CSV table of C-alpha atoms and ligand atoms in Angstrom, one decimal:
chain,number,residue,atom,x,y,z
A,1,MET,CA,51.8,0.0,52.5
A,2,LYS,CA,55.4,0.0,51.4
A,3,THR,CA,58.6,-1.4,52.8
A,4,GLN,CA,62.1,-2.4,51.5
A,5,VAL,CA,61.9,-6.1,52.4
A,6,ALA,CA,58.6,-8.0,52.8
A,7,ILE,CA,59.3,-11.0,55.0
A,8,ILE,CA,56.8,-13.8,55.0
A,9,GLY,CA,56.8,-15.9,58.2
A,10,ALA,CA,57.7,-15.0,61.8
A,11,GLY,CA,59.7,-18.2,62.5
A,12,PRO,CA,63.4,-18.0,63.4
A,13,ALA,CA,64.4,-17.2,59.8
A,14,GLY,CA,62.0,-14.3,59.3
A,15,LEU,CA,62.5,-12.8,62.8
A,16,LEU,CA,66.3,-13.0,62.6
A,17,LEU,CA,66.4,-11.5,59.1
A,18,ALA,CA,64.3,-8.5,60.3
A,19,GLN,CA,66.7,-7.8,63.1
A,20,LEU,CA,69.8,-8.1,61.0
A,21,LEU,CA,68.4,-5.7,58.4
A,22,ARG,CA,67.3,-3.3,61.1
A,23,GLN,CA,70.9,-3.2,62.3
A,24,SER,CA,71.9,-1.8,58.9
A,25,GLY,CA,69.0,0.5,58.6
A,26,VAL,CA,67.0,-1.5,56.1
A,27,GLU,CA,63.2,-1.6,56.7
A,28,SER,CA,61.1,-4.7,56.8
A,29,VAL,CA,57.6,-5.8,57.5
A,30,ILE,CA,56.9,-9.4,58.7
A,31,LEU,CA,53.6,-11.1,57.6
A,32,GLU,CA,52.7,-14.1,59.8
A,33,ALA,CA,49.7,-16.3,59.1
A,34,ARG,CA,49.3,-17.5,62.7
A,35,SER,CA,48.6,-15.6,65.9
A,36,GLU,CA,51.3,-14.5,68.3
A,37,GLU,CA,50.3,-17.0,70.9
A,38,TYR,CA,50.4,-19.9,68.5
A,39,VAL,CA,53.9,-18.9,67.2
A,40,LEU,CA,55.2,-18.6,70.8
A,41,SER,CA,53.9,-22.0,71.9
A,42,ARG,CA,55.4,-24.1,69.1
A,43,ILE,CA,57.9,-26.5,70.7
A,44,ARG,CA,60.7,-27.3,68.2
A,45,ALA,CA,64.4,-27.1,68.1
A,46,GLY,CA,66.6,-27.0,71.2
A,47,VAL,CA,70.3,-26.9,70.1
A,48,LEU,CA,72.0,-23.7,69.0
A,49,GLU,CA,75.3,-24.0,67.2
A,50,HIS,CA,78.3,-21.9,68.1
A,51,PRO,CA,77.9,-19.6,65.0
A,52,THR,CA,74.1,-19.2,65.7
A,53,VAL,CA,74.8,-18.1,69.3
A,54,GLU,CA,77.4,-15.6,68.1
A,55,LEU,CA,75.0,-14.2,65.6
A,56,LEU,CA,72.3,-13.7,68.2
A,57,HIS,CA,74.7,-12.0,70.5
A,58,SER,CA,75.9,-9.7,67.6
A,59,ILE,CA,72.4,-8.4,67.1
A,60,GLY,CA,71.8,-7.8,70.8
A,61,ALA,CA,69.5,-10.8,71.2
A,62,GLY,CA,71.8,-12.7,73.5
A,63,GLU,CA,71.0,-11.3,76.9
A,64,ARG,CA,68.5,-13.9,78.1
A,65,LEU,CA,70.2,-16.5,76.0
A,66,GLY,CA,73.4,-15.8,78.0
A,67,ARG,CA,71.6,-16.1,81.3
A,68,GLU,CA,69.2,-19.0,80.7
A,69,GLY,CA,70.8,-20.9,77.8
A,70,MET,CA,72.7,-24.1,78.8
A,71,PRO,CA,76.2,-24.4,77.3
A,72,HIS,CA,77.0,-28.0,76.4
A,73,ASP,CA,80.6,-29.2,76.1
A,74,GLY,CA,79.7,-32.6,74.6
A,75,VAL,CA,77.2,-35.3,73.9
A,76,ASP,CA,77.1,-39.0,74.8
A,77,MET,CA,76.5,-41.7,72.3
A,78,ILE,CA,75.3,-45.2,73.3
A,79,PHE,CA,75.4,-48.3,71.2
A,80,ARG,CA,75.4,-52.0,72.2
A,81,GLY,CA,74.8,-50.7,75.8
A,82,GLU,CA,78.1,-48.7,75.9
A,83,LYS,CA,78.3,-45.0,76.4
A,84,ARG,CA,81.0,-42.9,74.7
A,85,ARG,CA,81.4,-39.1,74.9
A,86,ILE,CA,82.2,-36.6,72.2
A,87,ASP,CA,84.0,-33.7,73.8
A,88,PHE,CA,83.4,-30.6,71.7
A,89,PRO,CA,85.9,-28.0,73.0
A,90,ALA,CA,88.7,-30.5,73.1
A,91,LEU,CA,88.0,-31.6,69.5
A,92,THR,CA,87.1,-28.2,67.9
A,93,GLY,CA,89.5,-25.7,69.5
A,94,GLY,CA,87.1,-24.6,72.2
A,95,LYS,CA,83.7,-24.5,70.6
A,96,LYS,CA,80.5,-25.7,72.2
A,97,VAL,CA,76.7,-25.7,71.6
A,98,THR,CA,73.9,-24.1,73.7
A,99,VAL,CA,70.6,-25.6,74.6
A,100,TYR,CA,68.0,-22.9,74.5
A,101,GLY,CA,64.5,-23.6,73.1
A,102,GLN,CA,63.5,-22.3,69.7
A,103,GLN,CA,60.4,-20.8,71.2
A,104,GLU,CA,62.7,-18.7,73.5
A,105,VAL,CA,64.7,-17.4,70.6
A,106,VAL,CA,61.4,-16.6,68.8
A,107,LYS,CA,60.1,-14.8,72.0
A,108,ASP,CA,63.3,-12.7,72.3
A,109,LEU,CA,63.2,-11.7,68.7
A,110,ILE,CA,59.5,-10.8,68.7
A,111,GLU,CA,60.1,-8.6,71.7
A,112,MET,CA,63.0,-6.9,69.9
A,113,LYS,CA,61.0,-6.3,66.7
A,114,LYS,CA,58.2,-4.8,68.7
A,115,ASP,CA,60.6,-2.6,70.7
A,116,PHE,CA,62.0,-1.2,67.5
A,117,ASP,CA,59.2,-0.7,65.1
A,118,GLY,CA,56.4,-3.1,65.7
A,119,GLN,CA,56.1,-4.2,62.1
A,120,ILE,CA,55.0,-7.8,62.6
A,121,LEU,CA,51.5,-8.4,61.2
A,122,PHE,CA,50.2,-11.6,62.8
A,123,GLU,CA,47.1,-13.4,61.5
A,124,ALA,CA,47.8,-12.2,57.9
A,125,ARG,CA,45.5,-14.5,55.8
A,126,ASN,CA,45.6,-15.4,52.2
A,127,VAL,CA,49.1,-14.1,51.6
A,128,GLN,CA,49.9,-14.0,47.9
A,129,LEU,CA,53.1,-12.9,46.1
A,130,HIS,CA,52.9,-10.8,43.0
A,131,ASP,CA,55.3,-9.6,40.2
A,132,ILE,CA,58.3,-11.4,41.7
A,133,GLU,CA,60.0,-11.4,38.3
A,134,SER,CA,59.8,-7.5,38.2
A,135,ASP,CA,61.7,-4.8,40.1
A,136,SER,CA,58.6,-3.9,42.1
A,137,PRO,CA,57.1,-7.0,43.6
A,138,SER,CA,54.3,-6.9,46.2
A,139,VAL,CA,52.5,-9.1,48.6
A,140,SER,CA,48.7,-9.0,49.2
A,141,PHE,CA,46.9,-10.4,52.2
A,142,THR,CA,43.8,-10.0,54.3
A,143,ARG,CA,44.0,-8.8,57.9
A,144,GLN,CA,41.1,-8.0,60.3
A,145,GLY,CA,38.8,-8.2,57.4
A,146,GLU,CA,40.7,-5.8,55.3
A,147,GLU,CA,42.5,-6.4,52.0
A,148,VAL,CA,46.1,-5.0,52.1
A,149,VAL,CA,48.8,-4.7,49.5
A,150,LEU,CA,52.4,-4.3,50.6
A,151,SER,CA,54.7,-3.0,47.9
A,152,CYS,CA,58.4,-3.8,48.4
A,153,ASP,CA,61.8,-4.1,46.7
A,154,PHE,CA,62.4,-7.7,47.7
A,155,ILE,CA,60.4,-10.6,49.2
A,156,ALA,CA,62.1,-13.0,51.7
A,157,GLY,CA,60.2,-16.3,51.8
A,158,CYS,CA,60.8,-17.4,55.4
A,159,ASP,CA,57.4,-19.3,55.7
A,160,GLY,CA,58.6,-22.8,56.4
A,161,PHE,CA,58.1,-26.0,54.5
A,162,HIS,CA,54.3,-25.6,54.0
A,163,GLY,CA,54.4,-21.9,53.1
A,164,VAL,CA,53.3,-20.0,50.1
A,165,SER,CA,56.6,-18.7,48.8
A,166,ARG,CA,58.2,-21.8,47.3
A,167,PRO,CA,55.0,-22.7,45.4
A,168,SER,CA,55.0,-19.1,44.0
A,169,ILE,CA,58.0,-20.0,41.9
A,170,PRO,CA,57.0,-21.4,38.5
A,171,ALA,CA,57.0,-25.2,38.8
A,172,GLY,CA,59.3,-25.6,35.8
A,173,ARG,CA,62.0,-23.5,37.5
A,174,LEU,CA,62.2,-25.5,40.8
A,175,ARG,CA,65.1,-27.9,41.3
A,176,MET,CA,64.2,-30.1,44.2
A,177,PHE,CA,65.7,-33.2,46.0
A,178,GLU,CA,63.9,-35.3,48.6
A,179,LYS,CA,64.5,-38.3,50.8
A,180,ILE,CA,61.8,-39.8,53.1
A,181,TYR,CA,62.9,-42.1,55.9
A,182,PRO,CA,61.0,-45.2,57.0
A,183,PHE,CA,60.6,-43.9,60.6
A,184,ALA,CA,59.6,-40.9,62.7
A,185,TRP,CA,60.2,-39.5,66.2
A,186,LEU,CA,57.8,-39.7,69.1
A,187,GLY,CA,58.7,-36.7,71.2
A,188,ILE,CA,57.7,-35.9,74.7
A,189,LEU,CA,58.2,-32.9,77.0
A,190,ALA,CA,58.3,-33.9,80.7
A,191,GLU,CA,58.1,-32.0,83.9
A,192,ALA,CA,61.2,-33.7,85.3
A,193,PRO,CA,64.7,-32.4,86.0
A,194,PRO,CA,67.2,-33.6,83.3
A,195,ALA,CA,69.0,-36.7,84.8
A,196,GLN,CA,72.4,-35.5,83.4
A,197,ASP,CA,73.5,-32.2,81.9
A,198,GLU,CA,74.5,-33.4,78.4
A,199,LEU,CA,72.5,-34.9,75.6
A,200,ILE,CA,72.5,-38.7,74.9
A,201,TYR,CA,72.0,-40.1,71.4
A,202,SER,CA,71.3,-43.9,71.5
A,203,TYR,CA,71.3,-46.6,68.9
A,204,HIS,CA,69.3,-49.6,70.3
A,205,GLU,CA,67.9,-52.8,68.8
A,206,ASN,CA,64.4,-51.4,69.5
A,207,GLY,CA,65.3,-48.2,67.7
A,208,PHE,CA,66.9,-44.8,68.3
A,209,ALA,CA,66.4,-42.7,71.5
A,210,LEU,CA,67.4,-39.2,72.4
A,211,PHE,CA,67.7,-37.6,75.8
A,212,SER,CA,67.6,-33.8,75.7
A,213,MET,CA,66.3,-30.9,77.9
A,214,ARG,CA,64.8,-27.5,77.8
A,215,SER,CA,65.6,-26.1,81.3
A,216,PRO,CA,66.7,-27.4,84.8
A,217,GLU,CA,63.1,-28.5,85.3
A,218,VAL,CA,62.1,-29.8,81.9
A,219,THR,CA,63.3,-32.9,80.0
A,220,ARG,CA,62.8,-33.4,76.2
A,221,LEU,CA,62.9,-37.0,75.0
A,222,TYR,CA,62.5,-38.7,71.7
A,223,LEU,CA,61.9,-42.3,70.6
A,224,GLN,CA,62.2,-43.7,67.1
A,225,CYS,CA,58.7,-44.9,66.0
A,226,ASP,CA,56.7,-45.7,62.9
A,227,PRO,CA,55.7,-42.7,60.7
A,228,GLU,CA,52.0,-43.9,61.0
A,229,GLU,CA,52.3,-44.3,64.8
A,230,ASN,CA,49.1,-44.1,66.7
A,231,LEU,CA,49.7,-42.1,69.9
A,232,ASP,CA,46.9,-44.1,71.7
A,233,GLU,CA,49.3,-47.1,71.6
A,234,TRP,CA,51.8,-45.1,73.6
A,235,PRO,CA,50.5,-44.6,77.1
A,236,ASP,CA,52.9,-42.9,79.5
A,237,GLU,CA,54.1,-46.2,81.1
A,238,ARG,CA,55.1,-47.6,77.7
A,239,VAL,CA,57.0,-44.3,76.8
A,240,TRP,CA,59.0,-44.4,80.1
A,241,SER,CA,59.7,-48.1,79.9
A,242,GLU,CA,61.0,-47.8,76.3
A,243,LEU,CA,63.1,-44.8,77.2
A,244,HIS,CA,64.7,-46.7,80.2
A,245,THR,CA,65.4,-49.6,77.9
A,246,ARG,CA,66.9,-47.7,75.0
A,247,LEU,CA,69.0,-45.3,77.2
A,248,GLU,CA,70.5,-48.0,79.4
A,249,SER,CA,74.3,-48.1,79.4
A,250,GLY,CA,75.3,-49.7,82.6
A,251,ASP,CA,76.6,-46.5,84.3
A,252,GLY,CA,73.6,-46.0,86.5
A,253,PHE,CA,72.0,-43.3,84.3
A,254,ARG,CA,68.2,-43.3,84.4
A,255,VAL,CA,65.9,-40.8,82.9
A,256,ASN,CA,63.8,-39.0,85.6
A,257,GLU,CA,60.1,-39.5,85.1
A,258,GLY,CA,57.6,-36.8,85.5
A,259,LYS,CA,54.3,-35.4,84.2
A,260,ILE,CA,54.2,-35.6,80.4
A,261,LEU,CA,53.3,-32.2,79.1
A,262,ARG,CA,53.1,-33.0,75.4
A,263,LYS,CA,53.5,-35.9,73.0
A,264,ASP,CA,54.0,-35.5,69.3
A,265,VAL,CA,55.2,-37.4,66.2
A,266,THR,CA,57.7,-35.8,63.8
A,267,PRO,CA,58.2,-37.4,60.4
A,268,MET,CA,61.7,-37.5,59.1
A,269,ARG,CA,62.7,-36.1,55.7
A,270,SER,CA,65.6,-34.5,53.9
A,271,PHE,CA,64.6,-31.9,51.3
A,272,VAL,CA,66.4,-29.3,49.3
A,273,CYS,CA,64.9,-26.8,46.9
A,274,GLU,CA,68.0,-25.5,45.1
A,275,THR,CA,66.0,-22.7,43.6
A,276,MET,CA,66.5,-20.4,46.5
A,277,ARG,CA,66.0,-17.3,44.4
A,278,HIS,CA,63.6,-16.4,41.7
A,279,GLY,CA,63.6,-12.8,40.5
A,280,ARG,CA,63.1,-10.7,43.6
A,281,LEU,CA,62.0,-13.6,45.8
A,282,PHE,CA,64.6,-15.2,48.1
A,283,LEU,CA,63.8,-18.4,50.1
A,284,ALA,CA,65.4,-19.0,53.5
A,285,GLY,CA,65.1,-21.6,56.2
A,286,ASP,CA,62.6,-24.5,56.1
A,287,ALA,CA,61.0,-22.9,53.0
A,288,ALA,CA,64.0,-24.1,51.1
A,289,HIS,CA,65.1,-27.1,53.0
A,290,ILE,CA,64.3,-29.7,55.7
A,291,VAL,CA,66.7,-31.8,57.5
A,292,PRO,CA,65.9,-34.8,59.8
A,293,PRO,CA,66.4,-33.5,63.3
A,294,THR,CA,69.1,-36.0,64.3
A,295,GLY,CA,71.9,-33.5,63.5
A,296,ALA,CA,70.1,-30.6,65.3
A,297,LYS,CA,70.6,-28.4,62.2
A,298,GLY,CA,67.3,-27.0,61.0
A,299,LEU,CA,67.2,-23.8,63.0
A,300,ASN,CA,70.9,-23.2,62.6
A,301,LEU,CA,70.6,-23.6,58.8
A,302,ALA,CA,67.9,-21.0,58.8
A,303,ALA,CA,70.2,-18.6,60.7
A,304,GLY,CA,73.0,-19.2,58.2
A,305,ASP,CA,70.7,-18.5,55.2
A,306,VAL,CA,69.4,-15.2,56.6
A,307,LYS,CA,72.9,-14.0,57.5
A,308,VAL,CA,74.0,-14.5,53.9
A,309,LEU,CA,70.8,-13.0,52.6
A,310,ASN,CA,71.1,-10.0,55.0
A,311,ASP,CA,74.6,-9.2,53.8
A,312,ALA,CA,73.5,-9.4,50.2
A,313,LEU,CA,70.4,-7.1,50.7
A,314,VAL,CA,72.4,-4.6,52.7
A,315,ALA,CA,75.1,-4.5,50.0
A,316,PHE,CA,72.4,-3.7,47.5
A,317,PHE,CA,70.6,-1.0,49.5
A,318,LYS,CA,73.9,0.7,50.6
A,319,GLY,CA,75.9,0.4,47.5
A,320,GLY,CA,73.6,-0.7,44.7
A,321,SER,CA,75.6,-3.9,44.1
A,322,THR,CA,73.7,-7.0,43.0
A,323,ALA,CA,76.8,-9.3,43.2
A,324,LEU,CA,76.0,-10.8,46.6
A,325,LEU,CA,72.3,-11.2,45.7
A,326,ASP,CA,73.4,-13.1,42.6
A,327,ALA,CA,75.7,-15.3,44.7
A,328,TYR,CA,73.1,-15.9,47.5
A,329,GLU,CA,71.9,-19.3,46.1
A,330,ALA,CA,75.3,-20.7,45.6
A,331,THR,CA,76.7,-19.5,48.9
A,332,ALA,CA,73.7,-20.7,50.9
A,333,LEU,CA,73.5,-24.1,49.1
A,334,LYS,CA,77.1,-24.9,50.0
A,335,ARG,CA,76.3,-24.8,53.7
A,336,VAL,CA,72.8,-26.4,53.1
A,337,TRP,CA,74.3,-29.5,51.5
A,338,ALA,CA,77.0,-29.8,54.2
A,339,ALA,CA,74.3,-29.8,56.9
A,340,GLN,CA,72.2,-32.2,54.8
A,341,ARG,CA,75.1,-34.5,54.6
A,342,PHE,CA,75.7,-34.4,58.4
A,343,SER,CA,72.0,-34.8,59.2
A,344,TRP,CA,71.7,-37.8,56.9
A,345,PHE,CA,74.9,-39.2,58.3
A,346,MET,CA,73.6,-38.9,61.9
A,347,THR,CA,70.2,-40.3,61.0
A,348,ARG,CA,71.7,-43.3,59.2
A,349,LEU,CA,74.2,-43.9,62.0
A,350,LEU,CA,71.7,-43.9,64.8
A,351,HIS,CA,68.4,-45.4,63.6
A,352,LYS,CA,67.3,-48.9,63.3
A,353,PHE,CA,66.3,-49.5,59.7
A,354,PRO,CA,63.1,-51.6,59.6
A,355,ASP,CA,64.0,-53.4,56.4
A,356,GLY,CA,67.7,-53.1,56.7
A,357,GLU,CA,69.9,-55.9,55.4
A,358,PRO,CA,72.0,-57.7,58.0
A,359,PHE,CA,75.2,-56.7,56.2
A,360,ASP,CA,74.2,-53.0,56.5
A,361,ALA,CA,73.4,-53.4,60.1
A,362,GLU,CA,76.9,-54.7,60.8
A,363,ILE,CA,78.4,-51.8,58.9
A,364,GLN,CA,76.4,-49.4,61.0
A,365,ILE,CA,77.8,-50.9,64.2
A,366,ALA,CA,81.3,-50.6,62.7
A,367,ASP,CA,80.6,-47.0,61.9
A,368,LEU,CA,79.3,-46.3,65.4
A,369,ASP,CA,82.5,-47.9,66.8
A,370,TYR,CA,84.7,-45.9,64.5
A,371,PHE,CA,83.0,-42.5,64.8
A,372,THR,CA,82.8,-42.7,68.6
A,373,GLY,CA,86.0,-44.7,69.2
A,374,SER,CA,88.7,-42.9,67.2
A,375,GLU,CA,89.7,-39.3,67.7
A,376,ALA,CA,89.4,-38.7,63.9
A,377,GLY,CA,85.8,-40.0,64.0
A,378,ARG,CA,84.8,-38.0,67.0
A,379,LYS,CA,86.4,-34.9,65.5
A,380,THR,CA,84.3,-35.2,62.4
A,381,ILE,CA,81.1,-35.4,64.5
A,382,ALA,CA,82.2,-32.6,66.8
A,383,GLU,CA,83.2,-30.2,64.0
A,384,ASN,CA,79.8,-30.6,62.3
A,385,TYR,CA,77.8,-30.6,65.4
A,386,VAL,CA,79.1,-27.3,66.8
A,387,GLY,CA,78.5,-25.8,63.3
A,388,LEU,CA,80.5,-25.0,60.2
A,389,PRO,CA,81.1,-21.3,59.7
A,390,PHE,CA,78.4,-19.2,58.0
A,391,GLY,CA,79.0,-18.8,54.2
B,401,RFL,P1,59.3,-22.0,60.7
B,401,RFL,O1,59.8,-22.1,62.1
B,401,RFL,O2,58.5,-23.2,60.2
B,401,RFL,O3,58.6,-20.7,60.5
B,401,RFL,C1,57.8,-20.4,59.4
B,401,RFL,C2,56.7,-19.4,59.7
B,401,RFL,O4,56.0,-19.0,58.6
B,401,RFL,C3,54.6,-19.0,58.9
B,401,RFL,N1,53.8,-19.2,57.7
B,401,RFL,C4,53.2,-18.3,57.0
B,401,RFL,N2,53.1,-16.9,57.2
B,401,RFL,C5,52.3,-16.2,56.3
B,401,RFL,N3,51.7,-16.8,55.2
B,401,RFL,C6,51.8,-18.1,55.0
B,401,RFL,N4,51.2,-18.6,53.9
B,401,RFL,C7,52.6,-18.9,55.9
B,401,RFL,N5,52.9,-20.2,55.9
B,401,RFL,C8,53.6,-20.4,57.0
B,401,RFL,C9,54.5,-20.1,59.9
B,401,RFL,O5,53.3,-20.0,60.7
B,401,RFL,C10,55.7,-19.9,60.7
B,401,RFL,O6,55.6,-19.0,61.8
B,401,RFL,O7,60.5,-21.9,59.7
B,401,RFL,P2,62.0,-21.2,59.8
B,401,RFL,O8,61.9,-19.8,60.3
B,401,RFL,O9,62.7,-21.5,58.5
B,401,RFL,O10,62.7,-22.0,61.0
B,401,RFL,C11,63.1,-23.4,60.8
B,401,RFL,C12,63.0,-24.2,62.1
B,401,RFL,O11,61.8,-23.9,62.7
B,401,RFL,C13,63.3,-25.7,62.0
B,401,RFL,O12,64.3,-25.9,61.0
B,401,RFL,C14,63.7,-26.3,63.3
B,401,RFL,O13,62.6,-26.3,64.2
B,401,RFL,C15,64.1,-27.8,63.0
B,401,RFL,N6,64.4,-28.5,64.3
B,401,RFL,C16,65.7,-28.4,64.9
B,401,RFL,N7,66.5,-27.5,64.4
B,401,RFL,C17,67.7,-27.3,65.1
B,401,RFL,O14,68.5,-26.4,64.6
B,401,RFL,N8,68.1,-27.9,66.2
B,401,RFL,C18,67.2,-28.8,66.8
B,401,RFL,O15,67.5,-29.3,67.9
B,401,RFL,C19,66.0,-29.1,66.1
B,401,RFL,N9,65.1,-30.0,66.6
B,401,RFL,C20,63.5,-29.4,64.9
B,401,RFL,C21,63.9,-30.1,66.0
B,401,RFL,C22,62.2,-29.5,64.3
B,401,RFL,C23,61.3,-30.4,64.9
B,401,RFL,N10,60.1,-30.5,64.3
B,401,RFL,C24,58.9,-30.4,65.1
B,401,RFL,C25,59.9,-30.3,62.9
B,401,RFL,C26,63.0,-31.0,66.6
B,401,RFL,C27,61.7,-31.2,66.1
B,401,RFL,C28,60.9,-32.2,66.7
B,402,PHB,C1,65.8,-31.1,71.1
B,402,PHB,O1,66.3,-30.8,72.3
B,402,PHB,O2,64.7,-30.9,70.8
B,402,PHB,C2,66.7,-31.8,70.2
B,402,PHB,C3,68.1,-32.0,70.5
B,402,PHB,C4,68.9,-32.6,69.6
B,402,PHB,C5,68.4,-33.0,68.4
B,402,PHB,C6,67.1,-32.8,68.0
B,402,PHB,C7,66.3,-32.2,68.9
B,402,PHB,O3,69.3,-33.6,67.5
């Protein structure tokens, strides 16, 4: 088999890159370790930044997004029992975010890829990268019992944090940074209409809580918990009781209860692999970086990376220029670190630090008061939340 760009991973990064390339007439094949059903059922991100929404529209993937996506003009923040609103359009010259589940984006992009050329190979096992330092790399894998070799001009490693691409770079060449937080999120998906139409981020003595949604019928909620949390200790009644406590702000808001469809625990980490390129291998999305979800940036960063990578690959295939490929890492990292900073900032602002010093806890309250109480503070949050421009 032969293609121009071998893309590893059918997450948002890989799928979006394939569509961007197709628009410019560049061929790609996606290799995905999991089955299509599995990929479509993964519940993850929910918030699309303004630039991500524009990018999806620009490639023709905005039709259902436009119909079913829920535009949000702001978020509420609660601390010490008081609710304050951040008004995005007023603070950013008219920008907003859209709540639309990551699995819906993935579904739309898989449909598009199938419509155009069908080159997504699900259940590709034992994917291995070869000759990435040469001009003719390849990827080998096993599928339906058959050994296959895919020759290509470039490999896009879009295979997430646990993928095979990053470890294919010689260890001595990897520049990596990591921060692990002493807490995690217990997430639930509930069959209950969202009790208000904007997100609520809450700092509470018992820990952080987040009210979000997936549709007019489904609410998504998160509670700060211990990274080693045992889900058996969280029967539904305890989950609801804790949500009511942490999201209370004296204005009559109360989460609607409903059947809990799913419960999961997400660890919190910040991670950057600055080596986003090695030879003909380019990393994009979670393969190169992880942000704690408090800033709602992960999926959006993946979109930013592949936009920059697409422009560079297209410039190479159309004009033979390597200038943008050579600049990929630096261009992408600028936005990556900006999103890391904001995700770290939101995480630090809104969580209860288990071993925090009393002084730091007071500074945190002063920060919450400043960033939600002054126009300059709110503007900083709004500008980052709706998304900085792609590189
Ligand atoms: P993905 O989505 O992990 O996709 C990688 C794909 O690669 C496949 N793969 C392989 N394929 C072939 N061979 C191998 N050896 C392979 N190894 C792996 C995997 O099966 C998979 O299909 O990475 P991608 O495309 O970079 O996308 C990143 C996003 O998924 C991630 O950043 C977001 O989900 C993060 N995130 C959020 N991001 C936001 O922008 N807004 C949010 O509101 C938001 N909320 C969240 C989140 C992530 C969460 N979790 C569960 C980590 C909330 C949560 C709870
Ligand atoms: C979500 O809806 O899953 C969500 C929303 C905002 C975040 C993280 C996750 O910051």
